[in-house]
Coordinates of C-alpha atoms in Angstrom, one line a residue:
Chain Q
X1 CA -4.0 -38.4 0.5
X2 CA -4.8 -34.9 -0.6
X3 CA -3.1 -32.0 1.2
X4 CA -5.1 -29.8 3.5
X5 CA -4.1 -26.7 1.7
X6 CA -1.4 -25.3 -0.6
X7 CA 0.0 -21.8 -1.2
X8 CA -0.3 -20.3 -4.7
X9 CA 1.8 -17.6 -6.3
X10 CA 0.6 -14.1 -7.0
X11 CA 2.8 -11.2 -8.0
X12 CA 2.1 -8.9 -5.1
X13 CA 0.2 -11.0 -2.7
X14 CA -0.3 -14.6 -1.6
X15 CA -3.1 -17.0 -2.4
X16 CA -4.1 -20.3 -0.9
X17 CA -6.2 -23.3 -2.0
X18 CA -7.8 -25.2 0.9
X19 CA -9.4 -28.7 0.5
X20 CA -11.9 -30.5 2.6
X21 CA -14.3 -33.5 2.5
X22 CA -17.0 -31.0 3.4
X23 CA -17.4 -27.2 3.5
X24 CA -16.6 -26.9 7.2
X25 CA -13.3 -28.8 6.8
X26 CA -12.4 -26.6 3.8
X27 CA -13.2 -23.4 5.8
X28 CA -11.0 -24.7 8.7
X29 CA -8.2 -25.6 6.3
X30 CA -8.4 -22.1 4.8
X31 CA -7.9 -20.6 8.2
X32 CA -5.0 -23.0 8.9
X33 CA -3.4 -21.9 5.6
X34 CA -3.8 -18.2 6.7
X35 CA -2.0 -18.8 10.0
X36 CA 0.7 -21.0 8.3
X37 CA 1.6 -17.9 6.3
X38 CA 2.1 -16.0 9.5
X39 CA 4.1 -18.6 11.5
X40 CA 5.0 -22.3 11.8
X41 CA 1.9 -23.9 13.1
X42 CA 3.8 -26.8 14.7
X43 CA 5.1 -24.4 17.3
X44 CA 1.7 -23.1 18.3
X45 CA -0.1 -24.7 21.3
X46 CA -3.8 -24.8 21.9
X47 CA -3.6 -22.8 25.1
X48 CA -6.7 -20.7 24.6
X49 CA -9.8 -20.3 22.4
X50 CA -11.9 -17.5 21.0
X51 CA -15.5 -18.0 19.8
X52 CA -16.6 -16.4 16.6
X53 CA -20.2 -16.1 15.4
X54 CA -21.0 -14.4 12.1
X55 CA -23.7 -13.8 9.6
X56 CA -23.2 -12.6 6.1
X57 CA -25.2 -12.3 2.9
X58 CA -23.6 -15.4 1.2
X59 CA -21.1 -18.1 1.8
X60 CA -18.2 -16.3 0.0
X61 CA -18.7 -13.3 2.2
X62 CA -19.0 -15.5 5.2
X63 CA -15.5 -17.0 4.5
X64 CA -14.0 -13.5 3.9
X65 CA -15.6 -12.2 7.1
X66 CA -14.4 -15.1 9.1
X67 CA -10.8 -14.9 7.9
X68 CA -10.9 -11.2 8.5
X69 CA -12.1 -11.7 12.1
X70 CA -9.2 -14.0 12.7
X71 CA -6.8 -11.5 11.3
X72 CA -8.4 -8.9 13.5
X73 CA -7.8 -11.1 16.6
X74 CA -4.2 -11.6 15.6
X75 CA -3.7 -7.9 15.1
X76 CA -5.4 -6.8 18.3
X77 CA -4.8 -9.7 20.7
X78 CA -1.7 -11.2 19.0
X79 CA -3.3 -14.7 19.0
X80 CA -1.9 -17.3 16.6
X81 CA -4.7 -19.8 15.8
X82 CA -4.1 -23.4 14.7
X83 CA -7.3 -25.4 15.2
X84 CA -10.8 -24.4 14.2
X85 CA -13.8 -26.2 15.4
X86 CA -16.7 -25.1 13.2
X87 CA -20.0 -26.0 14.9
X88 CA -22.3 -24.3 12.5
X89 CA -22.0 -23.4 8.9
X90 CA -24.6 -22.7 6.3
X91 CA -24.9 -20.1 3.5
X92 CA -25.3 -17.1 5.8
X93 CA -24.2 -18.2 9.3
X94 CA -21.0 -19.4 10.9
X95 CA -20.1 -20.4 14.4
X96 CA -16.6 -21.6 15.3
X97 CA -14.4 -22.2 18.3
X98 CA -10.9 -21.3 17.4
X99 CA -7.9 -22.6 19.4
X100 CA -4.4 -21.2 19.6
X101 CA -2.1 -19.1 21.8
X102 CA -0.7 -15.6 22.2
X103 CA 2.5 -14.8 20.3
X104 CA 5.6 -15.6 22.3
X105 CA 8.7 -14.2 20.5
X106 CA 10.9 -16.8 22.1
X107 CA 9.1 -19.6 20.4
X108 CA 7.2 -18.2 17.5
X109 CA 8.9 -16.8 14.5
X110 CA 6.6 -14.5 12.6
X111 CA 6.9 -14.7 8.8
X112 CA 4.6 -12.2 7.1
X113 CA 1.9 -9.9 8.0
X114 CA -1.5 -10.4 6.4
X115 CA -3.5 -7.1 5.9
X116 CA -6.8 -8.6 4.8
X117 CA -8.7 -11.2 2.9
X118 CA -9.8 -10.1 -0.6
X119 CA -12.6 -11.1 -2.9
X120 CA -10.3 -11.3 -5.9
X121 CA -10.1 -14.8 -7.4
X122 CA -12.3 -16.0 -4.5
X123 CA -13.8 -19.5 -5.2
X124 CA -15.8 -21.8 -3.2
X125 CA -16.2 -25.0 -5.2
X126 CA -18.3 -27.9 -3.8
X127 CA -18.3 -30.1 -6.9
X128 CA -15.6 -32.6 -6.1
X129 CA -15.1 -32.6 -2.3
X130 CA -14.7 -29.0 -1.3
X131 CA -12.1 -26.6 -2.5
X132 CA -11.6 -22.9 -1.5
X133 CA -9.4 -20.4 -3.2
X134 CA -8.6 -17.1 -1.4
X135 CA -6.1 -14.3 -2.0
X136 CA -4.8 -12.3 0.9
X137 CA -3.4 -8.8 0.8
X138 CA 0.0 -8.9 2.5
Chain M
X1 CA 6.9 -14.9 -32.9
X2 CA 5.0 -11.9 -31.6
X3 CA 4.6 -11.4 -27.9
X4 CA 1.0 -12.2 -26.6
X5 CA 0.4 -8.6 -25.6
X6 CA 0.9 -7.4 -29.2
X7 CA -2.4 -8.9 -30.2
X8 CA -4.2 -7.0 -27.4
X9 CA -2.5 -3.6 -27.3
X10 CA -2.7 -0.8 -29.8
X11 CA 0.4 1.4 -29.9
X12 CA -0.2 5.1 -29.6
X13 CA 3.4 6.1 -29.3
X14 CA 6.6 4.7 -27.8
X15 CA 5.3 5.1 -24.2
X16 CA 1.5 4.8 -24.6
X17 CA -0.4 1.6 -25.3
X18 CA -4.2 1.3 -25.5
X19 CA -6.4 -1.6 -24.5
X20 CA -9.3 -1.2 -26.8
X21 CA -12.9 -1.5 -25.5
X22 CA -13.3 -4.5 -27.7
X23 CA -10.8 -6.4 -25.4
X24 CA -13.6 -7.2 -23.0
X25 CA -17.4 -6.7 -23.4
X26 CA -18.6 -4.3 -20.7
X27 CA -15.6 -1.8 -20.7
X28 CA -17.1 1.7 -20.9
X29 CA -13.8 3.3 -21.7
X30 CA -10.5 2.0 -23.2
X31 CA -7.5 1.2 -21.0
X32 CA -4.2 3.1 -21.4
X33 CA -0.8 1.7 -20.2
X34 CA 2.3 3.8 -19.9
X35 CA 5.2 1.6 -20.8
X36 CA 8.1 1.0 -23.2
X37 CA 8.1 -1.9 -25.6
X38 CA 10.9 -3.5 -23.7
X39 CA 9.0 -3.2 -20.4
X40 CA 5.8 -4.7 -21.8
X41 CA 7.6 -8.0 -22.2
X42 CA 8.2 -7.9 -18.4
X43 CA 4.8 -6.5 -17.4
X44 CA 3.0 -9.1 -19.5
X45 CA 0.6 -11.0 -17.3
X46 CA -2.8 -11.6 -18.7
X47 CA -4.3 -10.8 -15.3
X48 CA -2.9 -7.2 -15.4
X49 CA -4.6 -6.4 -18.7
X50 CA -7.8 -8.1 -17.3
X51 CA -7.6 -5.9 -14.2
X52 CA -7.1 -2.7 -16.3
X53 CA -10.1 -3.8 -18.3
X54 CA -12.2 -4.6 -15.3
X55 CA -11.7 -1.1 -13.8
X56 CA -13.1 0.3 -17.1
X57 CA -16.5 -1.3 -16.0
X58 CA -16.9 1.2 -13.1
X59 CA -20.0 3.4 -13.6
X60 CA -19.0 7.0 -14.4
X61 CA -15.4 6.3 -15.3
X62 CA -14.2 8.8 -17.9
X63 CA -11.4 8.9 -20.5
X64 CA -9.3 5.8 -19.8
X65 CA -8.7 3.2 -17.1
X66 CA -5.0 4.1 -16.6
X67 CA -2.0 2.0 -15.8
X68 CA 1.4 3.4 -14.8
X69 CA 4.6 1.7 -15.9
X70 CA 5.1 0.1 -12.4
X71 CA 1.8 -1.7 -12.9
X72 CA 1.4 -5.3 -11.6
X73 CA -1.2 -7.8 -10.8
X74 CA -3.2 -6.7 -7.6
X75 CA -6.5 -7.6 -6.2
X76 CA -9.5 -5.9 -8.0
X77 CA -7.6 -2.8 -9.3
X78 CA -4.1 -3.4 -10.6
X79 CA -1.4 -1.9 -8.6
X80 CA -0.3 1.2 -10.5
X81 CA -3.9 1.9 -11.6
X82 CA -5.6 5.3 -11.9
X83 CA -9.3 5.8 -12.5
X84 CA -11.3 9.0 -12.5
X85 CA -15.1 8.8 -12.1
X86 CA -17.7 11.6 -12.4
X87 CA -18.9 12.6 -8.9
X88 CA -22.4 13.4 -10.2
X89 CA -23.1 9.9 -11.7
X90 CA -20.0 7.8 -11.0
X91 CA -18.9 5.5 -8.2
X92 CA -16.2 5.4 -5.5
X93 CA -14.5 2.0 -4.9
X94 CA -12.5 1.1 -1.8
X95 CA -10.7 -1.4 -4.0
X96 CA -9.4 1.6 -6.0
X97 CA -7.6 2.8 -2.9
X98 CA -6.5 -0.5 -1.4
X99 CA -6.3 -1.8 2.2
X100 CA -3.3 0.3 3.1
X101 CA -5.1 3.7 2.8
X102 CA -2.6 6.6 2.3
X103 CA 0.3 4.3 2.1
X104 CA 2.9 6.9 1.1
X105 CA 6.4 8.3 1.1
X106 CA 8.0 11.2 2.9
X107 CA 11.4 12.6 2.1
X108 CA 13.6 14.6 4.5
X109 CA 16.8 16.5 3.7
X110 CA 19.9 17.1 5.7
X111 CA 23.1 19.2 5.5
X112 CA 25.1 16.1 6.1
X113 CA 27.4 14.5 3.5
X114 CA 28.2 10.9 2.7
X115 CA 31.7 11.5 4.1
X116 CA 30.2 12.5 7.5
X117 CA 27.5 9.7 7.6
X118 CA 29.4 6.7 6.2
X119 CA 31.6 6.1 9.2
X120 CA 28.6 6.3 11.5
X121 CA 26.1 4.4 9.4
X122 CA 25.9 1.2 11.5
X123 CA 25.4 3.2 14.7
X124 CA 22.8 5.4 12.9
X125 CA 20.8 2.5 11.5
X126 CA 20.9 0.7 14.9
X127 CA 19.7 3.9 16.6
X128 CA 16.9 4.3 14.1
X129 CA 15.9 0.6 14.5
X130 CA 15.7 1.1 18.2
X131 CA 13.7 4.3 18.0
X132 CA 11.2 3.4 15.3
X133 CA 9.0 0.4 16.1
X134 CA 8.9 -1.9 13.1
X135 CA 8.1 -5.4 12.1
X136 CA 5.1 -7.7 12.3
X137 CA 3.1 -7.4 15.5
X138 CA 5.1 -4.3 16.8
X139 CA 3.3 -1.8 18.9
X140 CA 4.0 1.9 19.1
X141 CA 5.4 4.1 21.8
X142 CA 2.4 6.3 21.7
X143 CA -0.5 5.5 24.0
X144 CA -3.7 7.2 22.8
X145 CA -7.2 6.7 24.2
X146 CA -10.0 6.1 21.8
X147 CA -11.1 9.7 22.3
X148 CA -7.6 11.0 21.5
X149 CA -7.5 8.7 18.5
X150 CA -10.5 10.6 17.1
X151 CA -8.5 13.8 17.3
X152 CA -5.7 12.0 15.3
X153 CA -8.4 11.0 12.7
X154 CA -9.8 14.5 12.4
X155 CA -6.5 16.5 12.5
X156 CA -3.9 14.3 10.9
X157 CA -0.4 15.8 10.9
X158 CA -1.6 18.8 12.9
X159 CA -2.3 16.5 15.9
X160 CA 1.3 15.3 15.8
X161 CA 2.6 18.8 15.6
X162 CA 0.5 19.9 18.6
X163 CA 1.9 17.0 20.6
X164 CA 5.5 18.1 19.8
X165 CA 6.1 15.6 17.0
X166 CA 6.5 18.0 14.2
X167 CA 6.8 21.6 12.9
X168 CA 4.4 23.9 11.0
X169 CA 6.9 23.6 8.0
X170 CA 6.4 19.8 7.9
X171 CA 2.6 20.3 7.6
X172 CA 3.0 22.8 4.7
X173 CA 5.3 20.3 2.9
X174 CA 2.7 17.5 3.1
X175 CA 0.1 16.6 0.4
X176 CA -3.3 18.0 1.7
X177 CA -1.3 19.6 4.5
X178 CA -1.5 16.2 6.2
X179 CA -5.2 16.4 6.8
X180 CA -8.0 15.4 4.5
X181 CA -11.2 17.4 5.2
X182 CA -14.5 15.7 5.9
X183 CA -12.8 13.0 8.1
X184 CA -15.6 11.7 10.3
X185 CA -14.6 9.2 13.1
X186 CA -18.2 8.3 13.6
X187 CA -18.0 6.5 10.2
X188 CA -15.1 4.3 11.5
X189 CA -15.9 1.0 13.3
X190 CA -14.7 0.4 16.8
X191 CA -12.7 -2.6 15.4
X192 CA -10.7 -0.3 13.1
X193 CA -10.0 1.9 16.1
X194 CA -8.9 -1.0 18.3
X195 CA -6.5 -2.1 15.5
X196 CA -5.3 1.4 15.1
X197 CA -4.6 2.5 18.6
X198 CA -1.6 0.2 19.4
X199 CA -0.1 0.6 15.9
X200 CA 0.1 4.4 15.7
X201 CA 3.8 5.4 15.3
X202 CA 5.0 2.1 13.8
X203 CA 6.6 1.4 10.5
X204 CA 4.9 -2.0 10.0
X205 CA 6.2 -4.9 7.9
X206 CA 6.1 -6.0 4.3
X207 CA 7.4 -3.5 1.8
X208 CA 7.5 -0.6 4.3
X209 CA 10.9 0.8 5.1
X210 CA 13.0 3.7 6.2
X211 CA 16.1 4.5 4.2
X212 CA 19.1 6.8 4.7
X213 CA 20.2 7.6 1.2
X214 CA 22.8 9.7 -0.7
X215 CA 22.1 12.0 -3.7
X216 CA 24.1 10.5 -6.6
X217 CA 22.7 12.3 -9.6
X218 CA 21.0 15.6 -10.1
X219 CA 19.2 16.0 -13.5
X220 CA 17.7 19.4 -12.9
X221 CA 19.9 21.5 -10.5
X222 CA 17.6 24.6 -10.5
X223 CA 14.5 22.6 -9.5
X224 CA 16.5 20.4 -7.1
X225 CA 17.8 23.6 -5.4
X226 CA 14.3 24.8 -4.6
X227 CA 13.8 21.5 -2.7
X228 CA 17.1 22.0 -0.8
X229 CA 18.9 19.4 -2.8
X230 CA 22.2 21.2 -3.5
X231 CA 25.0 18.7 -4.0
X232 CA 25.9 15.2 -4.9
X233 CA 26.8 13.3 -1.7
X234 CA 24.0 15.0 0.3
X235 CA 22.2 12.8 2.7
X236 CA 18.4 12.3 2.5
X237 CA 15.9 10.2 4.5
X238 CA 13.0 8.3 2.9
X239 CA 10.1 7.0 5.0
X240 CA 7.6 4.6 3.4
X241 CA 4.6 3.5 5.5
X242 CA 0.8 3.9 5.7
X243 CA -2.2 3.6 7.9
X244 CA -1.4 0.1 9.3
X245 CA -4.2 -2.1 10.7
X246 CA -6.5 0.9 11.0
X247 CA -6.6 1.4 7.3
X248 CA -6.9 -2.3 6.6
X249 CA -9.9 -2.6 8.8
X250 CA -11.6 0.5 7.3
X251 CA -11.1 -1.0 3.8
X252 CA -12.4 -4.4 4.9
X253 CA -15.4 -2.8 6.6
X254 CA -16.4 -0.7 3.6
X255 CA -15.8 -3.5 1.0
X256 CA -18.6 -5.3 3.0
X257 CA -20.9 -2.2 3.0
X258 CA -20.2 -1.4 -0.6
X259 CA -20.7 -5.1 -1.6
X260 CA -24.3 -4.6 -0.4
X261 CA -24.5 -1.3 -2.2
X262 CA -23.6 -3.0 -5.5
X263 CA -26.8 -5.1 -5.1
X264 CA -28.9 -2.1 -3.9
X265 CA -27.9 0.1 -6.8
X266 CA -27.8 -2.7 -9.4
X267 CA -24.2 -2.3 -10.5
X268 CA -22.7 -5.0 -12.7
X269 CA -19.0 -5.8 -11.8
X270 CA -16.6 -8.4 -13.1
X271 CA -14.8 -8.8 -9.8
X272 CA -16.3 -8.5 -6.3
X273 CA -13.2 -6.8 -5.0
X274 CA -14.2 -3.8 -7.1
X275 CA -17.2 -3.2 -4.8
X276 CA -18.4 0.4 -5.1
X277 CA -21.3 2.8 -4.6
X278 CA -22.3 6.1 -6.2
X279 CA -20.0 8.8 -4.9
X280 CA -23.0 10.9 -3.8
X281 CA -24.8 7.9 -2.1
X282 CA -24.8 7.6 1.7
X283 CA -22.6 4.5 1.4
X284 CA -20.1 6.3 -0.9
X285 CA -20.0 9.4 1.3
X286 CA -19.5 7.3 4.5
X287 CA -16.6 5.5 2.8
X288 CA -15.0 8.8 1.8
X289 CA -15.3 10.1 5.4
X290 CA -13.8 6.9 6.9
X291 CA -11.1 6.8 4.2
X292 CA -10.2 10.4 5.1
X293 CA -9.8 9.3 8.8
X294 CA -7.4 6.5 7.7
X295 CA -5.5 9.0 5.5
X296 CA -5.1 11.3 8.5
X297 CA -3.9 8.4 10.6
X298 CA -1.2 7.6 8.1
X299 CA 0.0 11.2 7.9
X300 CA 0.2 11.3 11.7
X301 CA 2.1 8.0 11.6
X302 CA 4.7 9.4 9.2
X303 CA 4.9 12.6 11.2
X304 CA 5.7 10.8 14.4
X305 CA 8.3 8.6 12.7
X306 CA 9.8 11.8 11.3
X307 CA 10.3 13.1 14.8
X308 CA 12.1 10.0 15.9
X309 CA 14.3 10.1 12.9
X310 CA 15.3 13.6 13.8
X311 CA 16.0 12.6 17.4
X312 CA 18.1 9.7 16.2
X313 CA 20.2 11.9 14.0
X314 CA 20.6 14.6 16.7
X315 CA 21.8 11.9 19.1
X316 CA 24.3 10.2 16.7
X317 CA 25.7 13.4 15.2
X318 CA 25.5 15.6 18.4
X319 CA 24.1 18.5 16.4
X320 CA 20.8 20.4 16.6
X321 CA 18.0 19.8 14.1
X322 CA 18.7 23.3 12.6
X323 CA 22.4 22.5 12.3
X324 CA 21.6 19.2 10.6
X325 CA 19.2 21.0 8.3
X326 CA 16.6 18.3 8.7
X327 CA 13.7 19.8 6.8
X328 CA 10.9 17.9 5.2
X329 CA 11.0 18.1 1.4
X330 CA 7.6 16.6 0.8
X331 CA 5.1 13.8 1.7
X332 CA 3.0 12.1 -0.9
X333 CA 0.2 9.5 -0.7
X334 CA 0.0 6.7 -3.3
X335 CA -3.1 4.9 -2.2
X336 CA -6.0 7.3 -2.1
X337 CA -9.3 8.6 -3.7
X338 CA -9.6 12.4 -4.1
X339 CA -12.2 14.7 -5.3
X340 CA -10.5 16.9 -7.9
X341 CA -11.6 19.2 -10.8
X342 CA -10.5 18.8 -14.4
X343 CA -11.5 20.4 -17.6
X344 CA -13.3 17.8 -19.7
X345 CA -14.3 18.7 -23.2
X346 CA -13.9 22.4 -22.3
X347 CA -16.0 22.1 -19.2
X348 CA -14.9 21.9 -15.6
X349 CA -15.9 18.6 -14.1
X350 CA -15.7 17.3 -10.5
X351 CA -14.1 13.8 -10.4
X352 CA -13.3 11.2 -7.9
X353 CA -9.7 10.2 -8.8
X354 CA -8.6 6.8 -7.5
X355 CA -4.9 6.4 -7.2
X356 CA -4.0 2.8 -6.3
X357 CA -0.2 2.7 -6.3
X358 CA 0.0 6.0 -8.1
X359 CA 1.3 9.4 -7.1
X360 CA -0.3 12.8 -7.6
X361 CA 1.9 14.9 -10.0
X362 CA 0.5 18.4 -10.1
X363 CA 2.3 21.0 -12.2
X364 CA 3.9 24.3 -11.4
X365 CA 1.3 26.9 -10.7
X366 CA -1.2 24.5 -9.3
X367 CA -3.3 26.0 -6.4
X368 CA -3.1 22.7 -4.5
X369 CA 0.7 22.7 -3.9
X370 CA 2.7 24.6 -1.3
X371 CA 3.8 28.1 -2.2
X372 CA 7.5 27.1 -2.1
X373 CA 6.9 24.7 -5.0
X374 CA 4.6 26.9 -7.0
X375 CA 7.4 27.7 -9.5
X376 CA 8.6 24.1 -10.0
X377 CA 5.6 21.8 -9.5
X378 CA 4.8 19.3 -6.8
X379 CA 7.6 17.0 -5.7
X380 CA 7.0 13.4 -6.7
X381 CA 8.8 10.8 -4.6
X382 CA 9.4 7.4 -6.1
X383 CA 11.1 4.7 -3.9
X384 CA 12.9 1.9 -5.6
X385 CA 13.8 -1.4 -4.0
X386 CA 16.4 -1.4 -1.3
X387 CA 19.4 -2.4 -3.5
X388 CA 18.9 0.1 -6.3
X389 CA 17.9 3.8 -6.0
X390 CA 15.0 6.2 -5.5
X391 CA 13.9 9.2 -7.6
X392 CA 12.7 12.7 -7.0
X393 CA 10.6 14.2 -9.8
X394 CA 8.1 17.0 -10.2
X395 CA 4.5 17.0 -11.6
X396 CA 3.8 18.3 -15.1
X397 CA 1.1 19.9 -17.3
X398 CA 1.0 16.7 -19.3
X399 CA 0.0 14.7 -16.2
X400 CA -2.7 17.3 -15.6
X401 CA -4.0 17.0 -19.2
X402 CA -3.9 13.2 -19.6
X403 CA -3.4 11.2 -16.4
X404 CA -5.5 13.1 -13.9
X405 CA -2.4 14.6 -12.4
X406 CA -0.9 11.2 -11.7
X407 CA 2.3 9.3 -12.2
X408 CA 4.0 6.0 -11.0
X409 CA 4.6 5.1 -7.4
X410 CA 7.6 2.8 -7.3
X411 CA 9.4 -0.1 -9.0
X412 CA 6.5 -2.6 -9.2
X413 CA 7.0 -6.3 -8.4
X414 CA 7.9 -8.8 -11.1
X415 CA 8.4 -11.8 -8.8
X416 CA 6.0 -13.1 -6.2
X417 CA 7.0 -13.0 -2.6
X418 CA 6.9 -16.8 -2.4
X419 CA 9.1 -17.1 -5.5
X420 CA 11.5 -14.6 -4.1
X421 CA 11.8 -16.5 -0.9
X422 CA 12.3 -19.8 -2.7
X423 CA 15.2 -18.4 -4.7
X424 CA 16.8 -16.1 -2.2
X425 CA 17.7 -16.3 1.5
X426 CA 17.4 -13.2 3.7
X427 CA 20.9 -13.6 5.1
X428 CA 22.3 -13.8 1.6
X429 CA 20.4 -10.7 0.5
X430 CA 21.8 -8.8 3.5
X431 CA 25.3 -10.0 2.7
X432 CA 25.0 -9.0 -1.0
X433 CA 23.8 -5.5 0.1
X434 CA 26.6 -5.1 2.6
X435 CA 29.1 -5.9 -0.2
X436 CA 27.6 -2.9 -2.0
X437 CA 27.9 -0.7 1.1
X438 CA 24.2 -0.9 2.1
X439 CA 23.5 -1.7 5.8
X440 CA 20.2 -3.4 6.4
X441 CA 18.3 -4.1 9.6
X442 CA 15.1 -6.1 9.3
X443 CA 12.5 -7.4 11.7
X444 CA 12.5 -10.7 9.8
X445 CA 15.0 -12.2 7.4
X446 CA 12.1 -13.7 5.4
X447 CA 10.8 -10.3 4.6
X448 CA 14.2 -9.3 3.5
X449 CA 14.2 -12.0 0.8
X450 CA 10.7 -11.0 -0.3
X451 CA 11.8 -7.5 -0.9
X452 CA 15.1 -8.2 -2.6
X453 CA 16.0 -6.2 -5.8
X454 CA 15.4 -9.3 -7.9
X455 CA 11.7 -9.3 -7.0
X456 CA 11.3 -5.9 -8.6
X457 CA 11.4 -4.1 -11.9
X458 CA 14.2 -1.7 -12.2
X459 CA 12.8 1.6 -10.9
X460 CA 15.0 3.5 -13.4
X461 CA 13.1 2.0 -16.3
X462 CA 9.8 2.9 -14.7
X463 CA 10.8 6.5 -14.0
X464 CA 12.3 6.9 -17.4
X465 CA 9.0 6.0 -19.0
X466 CA 7.1 8.6 -16.9
X467 CA 9.7 11.2 -17.7
X468 CA 9.8 10.5 -21.5
X469 CA 6.0 10.3 -21.6
X470 CA 6.0 13.7 -19.8
X471 CA 3.7 12.8 -16.9
X472 CA 6.5 13.7 -14.5
X473 CA 9.9 15.3 -14.8
X474 CA 13.2 13.8 -13.3
X475 CA 15.0 16.0 -10.8
X476 CA 17.4 13.8 -8.8
X477 CA 18.3 10.3 -7.8
X478 CA 19.5 8.9 -4.5
X479 CA 20.9 5.5 -3.5
X480 CA 20.6 3.8 -0.2
X481 CA 23.3 3.7 2.5
X482 CA 21.3 2.1 5.2
X483 CA 17.8 0.6 5.4
X484 CA 15.3 -0.5 8.1
X485 CA 12.8 -3.0 7.0
X486 CA 9.8 -4.2 8.9

């Protein structure tokens, strides 16, 4: 079985490749990859959820905007997300319910901070299953 | 066998290498890399040359797409990149500044000596670690309302001084006097403000740090003296941080806006991360006004941290700030876009100078540097990694003539963070540093491994290239005694 995602090397920052049978699954795995950089996802419970609804001019922008929104929620509300239920996703619109819990220092070890999602090396490839490549500024 | 870069670069002299326009169709100017031949073997990553070439696509770029010797592979712009565009028909690009707007370095001096500090270094570093919020997810001790934050964004360092976190002398010894004009909080999203409010007055994580260091080499005693660096063994403090989540959100917001502008103005780019808009367009102006807010946030941040550094020293050494001689030498930004004037072909031109991991290096006599430094040139502060050393230099006429008054900003990574973590453990890094007399306190051991010396180029090589190329002039060197990492 293919992995959900993998981390790729970059000199200054960190990239990920996320896989999925369809685009929604690949988006969800990209978000899981993002939070796996920040903490160990096994220690995160699904104690709360936040809904995100976005529009963007194309699917690449939609991905960047969505991941940035999750970074924003981590930065302002200190929420670690682990499961992403994407209920709508086309070229310009995304609707997702995102599950996770607030940071608890006694149980969550924080690894690295992610500043933002970049467009550099960004790829959304739907030719053989779905594959997404994203680089984060950390 | 020749190295792969030899087929691409044209040697100009021992420290200057050109990437010709023929390297990539669409470059409107050549690239220029400051490096020694030995360094090029380390720098060599195809992506870096591609990125220098991509920047040369920006409309209105003049002269060269420049790369400092600490250059490494970034996103969009290379880190260590400098690009100047004409204001009248060129563009401004948030990617040419980066997410951490006004990430920068501040240097403080003391009258203390190594002999006085060494016995108390553990106590001092612990005190600093307690007083200065650092690490991922940390929140500051300052509690500002959104209305008050707007004052921070407009006033910069002056806000901090008015609230008792600094002195008039600190402001004078800060690039732009700690306040970029034209900052307009109305151009900043409420999301950026929400991210910024709890993080004001925090060091952050990643490569940000605070270092207590000792002067161990003085190259130019006369110039050093003007900065208050008088003797070997003197203690200095280096603060490296930026605009935190506030700046990251401003950059993300404007990459979105300028991404649309690229379509609107029909600009062809090889990388979406280079999103840009004409400097004089509404989108370009809005970005510059929001960027100025983030720059002012970062100066306020470093100013507040300066205050807590002073309080910590006062407590540990039982002396007043005056007795300790804790003056600010200077504060530089190394992620910024500035409107500056340069003579081009004998005519004065107004340019938008992007410095992405590059430091301003204005020469003696420049009207834009403090009076105290008019005779020596602007202090240039170059942090190294935590195991080696940092440098103090000054700006030069050569920088003014050929690198848009710019020089390097640090050591530059050679190893990815993941690779560093694979090969090193944070605890071992701390132990190795302790064996060399360097005390480290870090929010996370993982971040310690990522920032280990092995992950960086030797800052000495980087600084030597800028010195020998003449774009900055070496004044003094300091090595760390104690470090706080985020």
